[in-house]
Each structure stands twice: as structure tokens, then as C-alpha cells.
mmCIF file of C-alpha atoms in Angstrom:
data_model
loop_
_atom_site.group_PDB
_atom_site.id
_atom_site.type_symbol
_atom_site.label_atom_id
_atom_site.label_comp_id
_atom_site.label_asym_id
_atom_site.label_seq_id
_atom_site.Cartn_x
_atom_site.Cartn_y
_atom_site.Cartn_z
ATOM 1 C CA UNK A 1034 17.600 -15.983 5.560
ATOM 2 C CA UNK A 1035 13.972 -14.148 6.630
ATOM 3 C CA UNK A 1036 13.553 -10.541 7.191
ATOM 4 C CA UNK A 1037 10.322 -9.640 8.696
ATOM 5 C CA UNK A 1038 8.597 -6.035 7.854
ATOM 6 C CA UNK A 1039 6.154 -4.180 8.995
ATOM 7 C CA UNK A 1040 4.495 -0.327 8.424
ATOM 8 C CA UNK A 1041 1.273 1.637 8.584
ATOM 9 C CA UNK A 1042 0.149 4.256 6.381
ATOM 10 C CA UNK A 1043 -2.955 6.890 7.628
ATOM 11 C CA UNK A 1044 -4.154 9.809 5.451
ATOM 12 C CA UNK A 1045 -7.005 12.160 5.945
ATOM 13 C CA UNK A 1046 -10.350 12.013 3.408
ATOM 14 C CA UNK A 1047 -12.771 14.080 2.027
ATOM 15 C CA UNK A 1048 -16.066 13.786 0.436
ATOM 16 C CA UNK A 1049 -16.164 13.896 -3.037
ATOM 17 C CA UNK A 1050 -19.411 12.140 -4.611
ATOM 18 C CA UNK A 1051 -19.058 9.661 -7.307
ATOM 19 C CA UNK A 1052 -15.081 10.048 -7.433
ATOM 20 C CA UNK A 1053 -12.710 7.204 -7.517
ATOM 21 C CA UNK A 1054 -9.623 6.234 -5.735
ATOM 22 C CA UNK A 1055 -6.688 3.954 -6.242
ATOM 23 C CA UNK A 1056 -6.006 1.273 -4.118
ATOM 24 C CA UNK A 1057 -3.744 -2.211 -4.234
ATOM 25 C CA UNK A 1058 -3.117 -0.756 -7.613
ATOM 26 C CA UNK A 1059 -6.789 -0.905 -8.853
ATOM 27 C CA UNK A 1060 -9.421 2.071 -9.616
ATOM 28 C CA UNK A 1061 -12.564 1.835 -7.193
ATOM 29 C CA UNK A 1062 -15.419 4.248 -7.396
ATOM 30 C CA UNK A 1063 -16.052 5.596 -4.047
ATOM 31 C CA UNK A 1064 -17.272 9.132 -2.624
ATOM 32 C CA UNK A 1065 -14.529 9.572 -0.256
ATOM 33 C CA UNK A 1066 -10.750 10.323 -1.808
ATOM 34 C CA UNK A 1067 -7.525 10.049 0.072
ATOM 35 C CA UNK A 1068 -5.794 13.301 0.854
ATOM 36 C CA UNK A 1069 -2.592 12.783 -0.816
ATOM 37 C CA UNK A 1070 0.985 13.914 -2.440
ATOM 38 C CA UNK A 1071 0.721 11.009 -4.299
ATOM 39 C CA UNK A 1072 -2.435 9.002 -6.063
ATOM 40 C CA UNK A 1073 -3.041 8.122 -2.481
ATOM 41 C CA UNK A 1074 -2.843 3.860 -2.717
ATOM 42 C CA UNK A 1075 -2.150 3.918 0.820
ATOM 43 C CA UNK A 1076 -2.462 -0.236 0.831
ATOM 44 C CA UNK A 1077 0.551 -0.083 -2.006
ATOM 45 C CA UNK A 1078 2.618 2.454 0.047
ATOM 46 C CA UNK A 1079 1.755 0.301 3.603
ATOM 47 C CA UNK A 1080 3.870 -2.602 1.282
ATOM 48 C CA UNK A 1081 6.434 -0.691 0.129
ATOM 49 C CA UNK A 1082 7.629 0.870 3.684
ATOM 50 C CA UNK A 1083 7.437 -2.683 4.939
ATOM 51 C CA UNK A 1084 9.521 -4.006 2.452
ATOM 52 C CA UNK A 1085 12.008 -1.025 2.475
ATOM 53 C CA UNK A 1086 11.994 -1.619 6.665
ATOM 54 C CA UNK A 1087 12.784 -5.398 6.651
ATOM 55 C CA UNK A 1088 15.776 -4.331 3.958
ATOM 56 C CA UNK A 1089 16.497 -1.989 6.985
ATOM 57 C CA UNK A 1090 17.470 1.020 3.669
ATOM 58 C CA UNK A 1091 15.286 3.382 4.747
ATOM 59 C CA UNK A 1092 11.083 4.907 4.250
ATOM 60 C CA UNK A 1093 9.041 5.294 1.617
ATOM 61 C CA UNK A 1094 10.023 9.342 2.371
ATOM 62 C CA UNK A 1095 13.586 8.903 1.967
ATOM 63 C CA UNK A 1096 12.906 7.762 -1.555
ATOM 64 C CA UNK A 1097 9.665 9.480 -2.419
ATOM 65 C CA UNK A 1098 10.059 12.740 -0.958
ATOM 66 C CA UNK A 1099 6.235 14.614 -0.621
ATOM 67 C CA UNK A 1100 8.994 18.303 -0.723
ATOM 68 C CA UNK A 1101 10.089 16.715 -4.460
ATOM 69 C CA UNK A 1102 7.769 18.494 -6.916
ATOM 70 C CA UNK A 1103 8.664 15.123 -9.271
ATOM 71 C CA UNK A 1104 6.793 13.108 -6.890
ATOM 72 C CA UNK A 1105 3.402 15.127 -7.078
ATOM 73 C CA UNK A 1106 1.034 12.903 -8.098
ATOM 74 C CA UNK A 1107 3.181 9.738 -8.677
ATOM 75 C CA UNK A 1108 1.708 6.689 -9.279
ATOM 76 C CA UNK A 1109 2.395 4.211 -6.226
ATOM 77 C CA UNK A 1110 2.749 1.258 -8.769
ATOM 78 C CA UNK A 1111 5.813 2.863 -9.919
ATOM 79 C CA UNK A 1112 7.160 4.094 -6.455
ATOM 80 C CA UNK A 1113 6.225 -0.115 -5.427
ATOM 81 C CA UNK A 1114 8.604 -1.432 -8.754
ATOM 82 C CA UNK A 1115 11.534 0.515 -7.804
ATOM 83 C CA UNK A 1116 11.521 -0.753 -4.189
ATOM 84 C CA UNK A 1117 11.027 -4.304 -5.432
ATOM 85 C CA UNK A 1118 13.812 -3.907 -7.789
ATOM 86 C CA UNK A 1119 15.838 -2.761 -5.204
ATOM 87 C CA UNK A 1120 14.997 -5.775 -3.167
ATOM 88 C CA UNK A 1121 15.767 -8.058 -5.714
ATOM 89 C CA UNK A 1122 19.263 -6.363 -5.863
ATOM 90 C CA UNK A 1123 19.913 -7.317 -2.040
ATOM 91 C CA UNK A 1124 18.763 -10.550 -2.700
ATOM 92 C CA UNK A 1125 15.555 -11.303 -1.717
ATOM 93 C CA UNK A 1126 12.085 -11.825 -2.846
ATOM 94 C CA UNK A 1127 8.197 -11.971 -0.809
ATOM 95 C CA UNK A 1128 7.373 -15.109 0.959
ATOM 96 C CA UNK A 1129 4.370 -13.620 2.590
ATOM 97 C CA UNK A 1130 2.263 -10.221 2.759
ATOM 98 C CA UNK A 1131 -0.650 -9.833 5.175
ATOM 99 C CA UNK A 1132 -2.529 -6.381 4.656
ATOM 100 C CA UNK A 1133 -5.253 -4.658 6.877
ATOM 101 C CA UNK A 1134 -7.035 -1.887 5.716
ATOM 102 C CA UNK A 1135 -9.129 0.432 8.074
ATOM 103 C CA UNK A 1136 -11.531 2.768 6.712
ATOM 104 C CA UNK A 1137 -15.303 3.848 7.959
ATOM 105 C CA UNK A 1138 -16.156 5.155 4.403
ATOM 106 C CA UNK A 1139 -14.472 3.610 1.991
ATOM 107 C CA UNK A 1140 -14.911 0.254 1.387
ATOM 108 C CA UNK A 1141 -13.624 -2.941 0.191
ATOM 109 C CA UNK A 1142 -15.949 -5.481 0.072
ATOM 110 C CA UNK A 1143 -16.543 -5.358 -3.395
ATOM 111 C CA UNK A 1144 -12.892 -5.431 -4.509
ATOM 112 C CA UNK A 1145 -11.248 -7.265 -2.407
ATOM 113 C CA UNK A 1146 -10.459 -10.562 -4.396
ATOM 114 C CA UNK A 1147 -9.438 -8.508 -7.708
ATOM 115 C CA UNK A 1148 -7.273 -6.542 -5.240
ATOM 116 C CA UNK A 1149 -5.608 -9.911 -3.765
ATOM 117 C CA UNK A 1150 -5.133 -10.786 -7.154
ATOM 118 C CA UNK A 1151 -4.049 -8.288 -8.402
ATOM 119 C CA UNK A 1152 -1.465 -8.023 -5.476
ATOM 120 C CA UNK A 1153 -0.564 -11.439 -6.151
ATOM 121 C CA UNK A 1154 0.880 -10.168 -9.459
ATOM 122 C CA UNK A 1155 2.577 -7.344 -9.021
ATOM 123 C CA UNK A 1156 3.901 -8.888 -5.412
ATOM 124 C CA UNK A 1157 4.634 -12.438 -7.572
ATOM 125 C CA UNK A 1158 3.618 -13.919 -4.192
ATOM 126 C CA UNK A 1159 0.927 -16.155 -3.647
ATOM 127 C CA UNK A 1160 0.278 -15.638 0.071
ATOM 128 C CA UNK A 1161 -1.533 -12.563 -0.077
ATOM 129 C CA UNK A 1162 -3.692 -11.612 2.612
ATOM 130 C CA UNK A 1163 -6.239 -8.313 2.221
ATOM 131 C CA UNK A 1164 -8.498 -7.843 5.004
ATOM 132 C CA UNK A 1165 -10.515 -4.617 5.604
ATOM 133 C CA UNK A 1166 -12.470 -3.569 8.505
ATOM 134 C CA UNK A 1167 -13.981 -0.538 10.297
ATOM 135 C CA UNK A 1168 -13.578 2.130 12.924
ATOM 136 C CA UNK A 1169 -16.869 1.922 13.997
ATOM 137 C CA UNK A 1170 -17.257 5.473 14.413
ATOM 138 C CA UNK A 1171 -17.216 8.759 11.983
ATOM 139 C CA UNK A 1172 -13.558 9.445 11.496
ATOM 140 C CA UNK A 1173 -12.496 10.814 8.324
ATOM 141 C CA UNK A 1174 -8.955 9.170 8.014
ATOM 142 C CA UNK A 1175 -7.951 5.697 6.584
ATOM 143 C CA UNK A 1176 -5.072 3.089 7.429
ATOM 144 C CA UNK A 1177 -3.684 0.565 6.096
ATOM 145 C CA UNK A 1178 -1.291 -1.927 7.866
ATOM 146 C CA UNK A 1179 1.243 -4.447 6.346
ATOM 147 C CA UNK A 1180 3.435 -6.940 7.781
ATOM 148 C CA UNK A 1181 5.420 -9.292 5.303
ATOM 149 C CA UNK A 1182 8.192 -11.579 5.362
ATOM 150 C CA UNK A 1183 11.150 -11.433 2.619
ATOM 151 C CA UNK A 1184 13.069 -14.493 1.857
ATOM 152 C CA UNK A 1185 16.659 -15.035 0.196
ATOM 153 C CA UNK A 1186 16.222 -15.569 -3.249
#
């Protein structure tokens, strides 16, 4: 049996010069940061609402409330190995994961095979796709898009 999922994440930046930012699980050095409850990997939290949406148990809100104080800050890697435990408990693991991340200021180009390797680990999926790409005008948000097929294990 397949189960096909899909989600986008968008969050609001703001300047801040030589900060950093987490993304696909990885540190990047950029001088935009991701407005968020959370560290702000919005490519980590675009996977885990897909995966929770093809399981058909729910969104990433449901089990990481932004209103729970315990969740301030949380690191997405975390958040991402509870959902994929809980996938593995109904059964089924990632066949496929196709990613695209939209952004006008921060960019990928220098991370994005450590990031598809790195995905390819945590995910233990080789069919990781990571492509990034750009608004083409100044907008000060960024999105990232993830469709992915689960399999029966």
C-alpha cells in the first residue's frame, strides 16, 4: 500500500546580518532568519505535515502546538523523529520525498547537496529531492513545499 502526502510551510523573515538559520536539519549562515515558534526549519516541518497528512492523524499543530510554552524553541529534528516513529508504528516507511524551497533572500545554493544528504539520513530514503528557487521580487517570507510518498513497510 502507497499513501501520498503533501504540505507547505510559509513564515515571515527579518534581517539580521551575519546570523544563521536552520534548515533540512543543518546550520547555514545567512542574514535573513525565519520568524518562528520553533528553530524555524521550515523544509523539516514542510516533511513532517506531509508525512503526518498521508497517515491522515492530523498537523504538525495538533502535535506541536505554537500556544504550548514546551514547544518554544523546539528543535524540528526532534518534532521530525517523533512523527517518523509514529509512522513506523502504522506501518510504513518513505519511498520518496521531493522538496521545494522558495525564498528571495535566503539561499541554498551552497548547501544544497549536504542538505540532500543529510535528508537522506535522517529520512533513511534515498530519493531525496531539494530544489530551491526564487520569487523574483522583494518579499520577505519563505516557503517550502513537500510532497512524498509512504510505503508499507
Amino acid at each position: 500500500m502507497i499513501l501520498i502526502g503533501n504540505s507547505t510551510d510559509i513564515h515571515k523573515i527579518i534581517e539580521e546580518k551575519n546570523s544563521w538559520q536552520k534548515l533540512s536539519g543543518m546550520i547555514i549562515k545567512s542574514d535573513y532568519k525565519i520568524v518562528a515558534h520553533s528553530d524555524g526549519d521550515i523544509i523539516l516541518h514542510s516533511i513532517i505535515d506531509a508525512i503526518l497528512g498521508a497517515l491522515g492523524v492530523g498537523d504538525i499543530g495538533e502535535y506541536f502546538s505554537d500556544s504550548d510554552p514546551k514547544n518554544k524553541n523546539i528543535n524540528s529534528l526532534t518534532m521530525l523523529q517523533k512523527v517518523i516513529s509514529i509512522m513506523h508504528r502504522c506501518g510504513f516507511k518513505i519511498n520518496n520525498v521531493d522538496i521545494t524551497f522558495i525564498s528571495e533572500h535566503i539561499m541554498l545554493a551552497n548547501y544544497k547537496f549536504e542538505m540532500r544528504m543529510l535528508l537522506r539520513k535522517i529520512l533513511n530514503c534515498n530519493n531525496v529531492s531539494l530544489k530551491a528557487t526564487r520569487w523574483e521580487e522583494n518579499k520577505l517570507l519563505v516557503q517550502s513545499n513537500c510532497s512524498l510518498i509512504l510505503k508499507s513497510i
